[in-house]
Amino acid sequence: MKRRDILGRVAAAGVLATPAAALLGGCALGGGGDDGDGGDANRAEKTADNPLGVKTDAPLEVVIFNGGFGEEYAKAHQAMYNEKHPQAKITHSATPEISKTLQPRFVDGTPPDVVNNSGAGQIDFNGLVSQDALADLGEVLDAPSLDVPGKTVRDTLLPGAVEVGSYDGRFLVMNYTYTVYGIWHSTKLFADRGWTDAKTWDDHIALCRQIKAAGIAPWTYAGKHPRYMSWPVISTAIKFGGPTVATAIDNLEPNAWKSDGMKAAADAWHQIVKDGYILDGSPGLDHVQSQTAWCQGQAAFISCGSWLESEQKKVTPEGFNMAVAPTPSLGAGDKLPYEAIRGTAGEPFMVPAKGKNVAGGLEYLRVMLSMKGAQDFTRKVSSLTVVAGSTEGVELPPGLTSVVKALDASGGNGFNWVYPAYYRKLERNLVDAACGEFFSGRIGPAEFLDLCQKGADEIAADSSITKYKRA
């Protein structure tokens, strides 16, 4: 399937979340900022052909998060960088543990030049930002696009892409991908079995009953990362109660986790637990194991973001044809339609202020944000980027095709929440633990929401954590 101007339609739909993605505090870090010496020795004179002042023979070090997208896309971007700066030696490495690998280097003032700060082992951004450890990326935005004549890099980006990575007006984090979150299934499995994806919760439960009767578990999930299941719960709550449900949670408002929307959603999702609609052993599976079980047909549904297709590429059977769908509607009283789906910019990249080659790091991001760089990324990893129009002429695989269709259908009803960006500990530790208890059946809906609210209250009361306000 070939689609033109897909990302332009996404922009028109207004799905990108725009609140600044300020994250929570971390350890003491080697500062950068105006008094740092980050890469000044490797700056050349800025010219029309070299707008960022890159010293063409300066080495460049790039560290990539080795997760669902792999690292081959980054090697391609590095080759593109070398096309323009052939004398530059690029050192590439990839790790699943960014914080464990790089935090000591930030502390001693010797960070790499470009970091894909992603994954469960991500370095908390609050510490990086508050201690001026990140270079301002505004120069990249104002530089000419590498391959879109007459436009700056800023001009080529989807609305919201800059705001998501801005802190107090400074653009410090470049979120490269556009991610959609929903419920995934195999269209082949459903076609073979004569099943139709459900749009209402009652129909979803009826379908789960039918799937279980056929000897297949309706659901599985990443039991070692159970926060994945918080996503459909919160989505259900937002569709029931409207976007203010998310705003209250993001702003740590009292009892935000106990709103009518969250209560209705938790009650609904508890049904798949108590009725035995989850694959046995799921609480002990990590994200790859649960996704592999799903690809093997052991379960019909799984909650994930649109990186799923790329992450499962090696084990997905031929003709599996994965597809994403929104969470089912609880009923006719929902504030948002069934088609409304969650989407936002993600996959953060940063240029450390104390890197040896800051100008080269900025140039590397300009390469990534070129039309060529963005299209190559989409071809390699089956994910959208924040570069508008970059899917033009690209043949999309089934999963990404379904993402585009879902975005088209969602239109202006798309939504998002940002508390994981504001307060990483709240999602990764506290809500994660609550989901583990809830979806393993050890606690019920009320206890689940109590634990989530207790976690939010803990963050709200901690004066060491900077608080952010979402409008």
PDB file of C-alpha atoms in Angstrom, residues 133-292:
ATOM      1  CA  ALA A 133      23.668  18.855  30.422  1.00  0.00           C
ATOM      2  CA  LEU A 134      21.924  19.135  27.033  1.00  0.00           C
ATOM      3  CA  ALA A 135      22.745  21.324  24.047  1.00  0.00           C
ATOM      4  CA  ASP A 136      20.075  23.634  22.682  1.00  0.00           C
ATOM      5  CA  LEU A 137      18.765  22.157  19.428  1.00  0.00           C
ATOM      6  CA  GLY A 138      17.318  25.446  18.173  1.00  0.00           C
ATOM      7  CA  GLU A 139      20.176  25.749  15.671  1.00  0.00           C
ATOM      8  CA  VAL A 140      18.999  22.558  13.993  1.00  0.00           C
ATOM      9  CA  LEU A 141      15.471  23.926  13.605  1.00  0.00           C
ATOM     10  CA  ASP A 142      16.701  27.135  12.003  1.00  0.00           C
ATOM     11  CA  ALA A 143      19.152  25.402   9.655  1.00  0.00           C
ATOM     12  CA  PRO A 144      18.124  24.670   6.050  1.00  0.00           C
ATOM     13  CA  SER A 145      16.689  21.227   5.403  1.00  0.00           C
ATOM     14  CA  LEU A 146      19.247  19.003   3.734  1.00  0.00           C
ATOM     15  CA  ASP A 147      16.935  17.984   0.915  1.00  0.00           C
ATOM     16  CA  VAL A 148      13.743  20.070   0.998  1.00  0.00           C
ATOM     17  CA  PRO A 149      14.648  23.221  -0.944  1.00  0.00           C
ATOM     18  CA  GLY A 150      13.579  26.547   0.466  1.00  0.00           C
ATOM     19  CA  LYS A 151      12.601  25.166   3.881  1.00  0.00           C
ATOM     20  CA  THR A 152      14.264  25.097   7.260  1.00  0.00           C
ATOM     21  CA  VAL A 153      14.238  21.915   9.320  1.00  0.00           C
ATOM     22  CA  ARG A 154      11.521  23.485  11.468  1.00  0.00           C
ATOM     23  CA  ASP A 155       9.339  23.959   8.395  1.00  0.00           C
ATOM     24  CA  THR A 156       9.454  20.244   7.604  1.00  0.00           C
ATOM     25  CA  LEU A 157       8.236  18.994  11.004  1.00  0.00           C
ATOM     26  CA  LEU A 158       4.740  18.073  12.105  1.00  0.00           C
ATOM     27  CA  PRO A 159       2.978  20.478  14.461  1.00  0.00           C
ATOM     28  CA  GLY A 160       3.783  19.583  18.058  1.00  0.00           C
ATOM     29  CA  ALA A 161       7.125  17.922  17.331  1.00  0.00           C
ATOM     30  CA  VAL A 162       9.096  20.861  18.730  1.00  0.00           C
ATOM     31  CA  GLU A 163       6.839  21.511  21.726  1.00  0.00           C
ATOM     32  CA  VAL A 164       7.119  17.905  22.909  1.00  0.00           C
ATOM     33  CA  GLY A 165      10.874  18.314  23.338  1.00  0.00           C
ATOM     34  CA  SER A 166      10.949  21.879  24.699  1.00  0.00           C
ATOM     35  CA  TYR A 167      11.671  23.009  28.251  1.00  0.00           C
ATOM     36  CA  ASP A 168      10.998  26.595  29.272  1.00  0.00           C
ATOM     37  CA  GLY A 169      11.158  27.620  25.615  1.00  0.00           C
ATOM     38  CA  ARG A 170      14.380  25.751  24.787  1.00  0.00           C
ATOM     39  CA  PHE A 171      14.274  22.839  22.336  1.00  0.00           C
ATOM     40  CA  LEU A 172      16.467  20.222  24.015  1.00  0.00           C
ATOM     41  CA  VAL A 173      15.097  16.832  22.965  1.00  0.00           C
ATOM     42  CA  MET A 174      14.279  15.687  19.440  1.00  0.00           C
ATOM     43  CA  ASN A 175      11.522  13.072  19.540  1.00  0.00           C
ATOM     44  CA  TYR A 176      11.910  11.345  16.197  1.00  0.00           C
ATOM     45  CA  THR A 177       9.036   8.909  15.818  1.00  0.00           C
ATOM     46  CA  TYR A 178       5.288   9.227  15.740  1.00  0.00           C
ATOM     47  CA  THR A 179       3.814   6.428  17.849  1.00  0.00           C
ATOM     48  CA  VAL A 180       0.252   5.154  18.001  1.00  0.00           C
ATOM     49  CA  TYR A 181      -0.911   3.026  20.941  1.00  0.00           C
ATOM     50  CA  GLY A 182      -3.761   0.543  20.724  1.00  0.00           C
ATOM     51  CA  ILE A 183      -4.889  -3.075  20.777  1.00  0.00           C
ATOM     52  CA  TRP A 184      -3.245  -5.357  18.219  1.00  0.00           C
ATOM     53  CA  HIS A 185      -4.528  -8.495  16.518  1.00  0.00           C
ATOM     54  CA  SER A 186      -3.774 -10.674  13.495  1.00  0.00           C
ATOM     55  CA  THR A 187      -6.206 -10.011  10.655  1.00  0.00           C
ATOM     56  CA  LYS A 188      -5.357 -13.457   9.237  1.00  0.00           C
ATOM     57  CA  LEU A 189      -6.283 -15.196  12.481  1.00  0.00           C
ATOM     58  CA  PHE A 190      -9.534 -13.266  12.677  1.00  0.00           C
ATOM     59  CA  ALA A 191     -10.387 -13.962   9.037  1.00  0.00           C
ATOM     60  CA  ASP A 192      -9.590 -17.668   9.390  1.00  0.00           C
ATOM     61  CA  ARG A 193     -11.781 -17.938  12.484  1.00  0.00           C
ATOM     62  CA  GLY A 194     -14.575 -15.683  11.240  1.00  0.00           C
ATOM     63  CA  TRP A 195     -14.087 -13.202  14.071  1.00  0.00           C
ATOM     64  CA  THR A 196     -14.814  -9.478  13.813  1.00  0.00           C
ATOM     65  CA  ASP A 197     -12.999  -6.945  15.981  1.00  0.00           C
ATOM     66  CA  ALA A 198     -15.368  -5.427  18.539  1.00  0.00           C
ATOM     67  CA  LYS A 199     -16.133  -1.723  18.867  1.00  0.00           C
ATOM     68  CA  THR A 200     -17.982  -1.846  22.199  1.00  0.00           C
ATOM     69  CA  TRP A 201     -16.842  -3.338  25.500  1.00  0.00           C
ATOM     70  CA  ASP A 202     -19.772  -5.755  25.704  1.00  0.00           C
ATOM     71  CA  ASP A 203     -18.976  -7.032  22.218  1.00  0.00           C
ATOM     72  CA  HIS A 204     -15.287  -7.304  23.153  1.00  0.00           C
ATOM     73  CA  ILE A 205     -16.101  -9.504  26.134  1.00  0.00           C
ATOM     74  CA  ALA A 206     -18.409 -11.623  23.956  1.00  0.00           C
ATOM     75  CA  LEU A 207     -15.558 -11.998  21.462  1.00  0.00           C
ATOM     76  CA  CYS A 208     -13.151 -12.953  24.249  1.00  0.00           C
ATOM     77  CA  ARG A 209     -15.594 -15.666  25.302  1.00  0.00           C
ATOM     78  CA  GLN A 210     -15.701 -16.946  21.725  1.00  0.00           C
ATOM     79  CA  ILE A 211     -11.902 -16.879  21.386  1.00  0.00           C
ATOM     80  CA  LYS A 212     -11.413 -18.768  24.654  1.00  0.00           C
ATOM     81  CA  ALA A 213     -13.923 -21.406  23.551  1.00  0.00           C
ATOM     82  CA  ALA A 214     -11.763 -21.938  20.449  1.00  0.00           C
ATOM     83  CA  GLY A 215      -8.795 -22.878  22.662  1.00  0.00           C
ATOM     84  CA  ILE A 216      -6.912 -19.582  22.297  1.00  0.00           C
ATOM     85  CA  ALA A 217      -6.253 -17.094  25.086  1.00  0.00           C
ATOM     86  CA  PRO A 218      -7.955 -13.785  24.288  1.00  0.00           C
ATOM     87  CA  TRP A 219      -5.158 -11.700  25.874  1.00  0.00           C
ATOM     88  CA  THR A 220      -1.512 -11.702  26.853  1.00  0.00           C
ATOM     89  CA  TYR A 221       0.686  -8.909  28.173  1.00  0.00           C
ATOM     90  CA  ALA A 222       4.222  -8.101  29.273  1.00  0.00           C
ATOM     91  CA  GLY A 223       3.997  -9.266  32.875  1.00  0.00           C
ATOM     92  CA  LYS A 224       7.478  -7.992  33.628  1.00  0.00           C
ATOM     93  CA  HIS A 225       6.484  -4.561  32.272  1.00  0.00           C
ATOM     94  CA  PRO A 226       2.780  -4.507  33.199  1.00  0.00           C
ATOM     95  CA  ARG A 227       2.463  -0.755  32.632  1.00  0.00           C
ATOM     96  CA  TYR A 228       1.761  -1.730  28.999  1.00  0.00           C
ATOM     97  CA  MET A 229      -1.727  -2.614  30.251  1.00  0.00           C
ATOM     98  CA  SER A 230      -2.179   0.792  31.875  1.00  0.00           C
ATOM     99  CA  TRP A 231      -2.352   2.234  28.365  1.00  0.00           C
ATOM    100  CA  PRO A 232      -5.676   0.636  27.336  1.00  0.00           C
ATOM    101  CA  VAL A 233      -7.115   1.265  30.815  1.00  0.00           C
ATOM    102  CA  ILE A 234      -6.340   5.007  30.685  1.00  0.00           C
ATOM    103  CA  SER A 235      -7.449   5.182  27.033  1.00  0.00           C
ATOM    104  CA  THR A 236     -10.786   3.651  27.997  1.00  0.00           C
ATOM    105  CA  ALA A 237     -11.131   6.186  30.815  1.00  0.00           C
ATOM    106  CA  ILE A 238     -10.355   9.145  28.547  1.00  0.00           C
ATOM    107  CA  LYS A 239     -12.849   8.011  25.926  1.00  0.00           C
ATOM    108  CA  PHE A 240     -15.448   7.624  28.670  1.00  0.00           C
ATOM    109  CA  GLY A 241     -14.786  10.885  30.517  1.00  0.00           C
ATOM    110  CA  GLY A 242     -13.035  13.073  27.959  1.00  0.00           C
ATOM    111  CA  PRO A 243      -9.510  14.566  27.755  1.00  0.00           C
ATOM    112  CA  THR A 244      -9.815  16.181  31.198  1.00  0.00           C
ATOM    113  CA  VAL A 245      -9.241  12.704  32.649  1.00  0.00           C
ATOM    114  CA  ALA A 246      -5.713  12.816  31.244  1.00  0.00           C
ATOM    115  CA  THR A 247      -5.108  16.432  32.232  1.00  0.00           C
ATOM    116  CA  ALA A 248      -6.008  15.701  35.854  1.00  0.00           C
ATOM    117  CA  ILE A 249      -3.621  12.743  35.967  1.00  0.00           C
ATOM    118  CA  ASP A 250      -0.829  14.724  34.299  1.00  0.00           C
ATOM    119  CA  ASN A 251      -1.245  17.580  36.793  1.00  0.00           C
ATOM    120  CA  LEU A 252      -1.243  15.286  39.849  1.00  0.00           C
ATOM    121  CA  GLU A 253      -4.668  16.541  40.864  1.00  0.00           C
ATOM    122  CA  PRO A 254      -6.123  14.997  44.051  1.00  0.00           C
ATOM    123  CA  ASN A 255      -7.984  11.743  43.324  1.00  0.00           C
ATOM    124  CA  ALA A 256      -7.363  12.048  39.574  1.00  0.00           C
ATOM    125  CA  TRP A 257      -6.878   8.270  39.438  1.00  0.00           C
ATOM    126  CA  LYS A 258     -10.266   7.803  41.096  1.00  0.00           C
ATOM    127  CA  SER A 259     -12.325   9.797  38.596  1.00  0.00           C
ATOM    128  CA  ASP A 260     -15.545   8.303  37.256  1.00  0.00           C
ATOM    129  CA  GLY A 261     -13.732   7.538  34.010  1.00  0.00           C
ATOM    130  CA  MET A 262     -10.902   5.651  35.725  1.00  0.00           C
ATOM    131  CA  LYS A 263     -13.369   3.727  37.918  1.00  0.00           C
ATOM    132  CA  ALA A 264     -15.429   2.685  34.901  1.00  0.00           C
ATOM    133  CA  ALA A 265     -12.333   1.674  32.972  1.00  0.00           C
ATOM    134  CA  ALA A 266     -10.792  -0.313  35.829  1.00  0.00           C
ATOM    135  CA  ASP A 267     -14.075  -2.136  36.433  1.00  0.00           C
ATOM    136  CA  ALA A 268     -14.287  -3.050  32.751  1.00  0.00           C
ATOM    137  CA  TRP A 269     -10.715  -4.276  32.392  1.00  0.00           C
ATOM    138  CA  HIS A 270     -10.978  -6.324  35.577  1.00  0.00           C
ATOM    139  CA  GLN A 271     -13.424  -8.535  33.715  1.00  0.00           C
ATOM    140  CA  ILE A 272     -10.701  -9.979  31.462  1.00  0.00           C
ATOM    141  CA  VAL A 273      -8.825 -10.924  34.629  1.00  0.00           C
ATOM    142  CA  LYS A 274     -11.629 -12.479  36.647  1.00  0.00           C
ATOM    143  CA  ASP A 275     -13.094 -14.327  33.633  1.00  0.00           C
ATOM    144  CA  GLY A 276      -9.752 -15.942  32.825  1.00  0.00           C
ATOM    145  CA  TYR A 277      -9.183 -14.255  29.471  1.00  0.00           C
ATOM    146  CA  ILE A 278      -5.419 -13.811  29.943  1.00  0.00           C
ATOM    147  CA  LEU A 279      -2.860 -16.363  28.725  1.00  0.00           C
ATOM    148  CA  ASP A 280      -1.561 -18.512  31.580  1.00  0.00           C
ATOM    149  CA  GLY A 281       1.949 -17.486  32.580  1.00  0.00           C
ATOM    150  CA  SER A 282       1.669 -13.944  31.222  1.00  0.00           C
ATOM    151  CA  PRO A 283       2.723 -12.340  34.538  1.00  0.00           C
ATOM    152  CA  GLY A 284       6.140 -13.985  34.105  1.00  0.00           C
ATOM    153  CA  LEU A 285       6.723 -12.866  30.504  1.00  0.00           C
ATOM    154  CA  ASP A 286       8.717  -9.872  29.343  1.00  0.00           C
ATOM    155  CA  HIS A 287       7.585  -7.755  26.399  1.00  0.00           C
ATOM    156  CA  VAL A 288       9.382  -9.832  23.754  1.00  0.00           C
ATOM    157  CA  GLN A 289       8.148 -13.145  25.170  1.00  0.00           C
ATOM    158  CA  SER A 290       4.536 -11.998  25.373  1.00  0.00           C
ATOM    159  CA  GLN A 291       4.670 -10.499  21.886  1.00  0.00           C
ATOM    160  CA  THR A 292       6.203 -13.715  20.549  1.00  0.00           C
TER     161      THR A 292
END
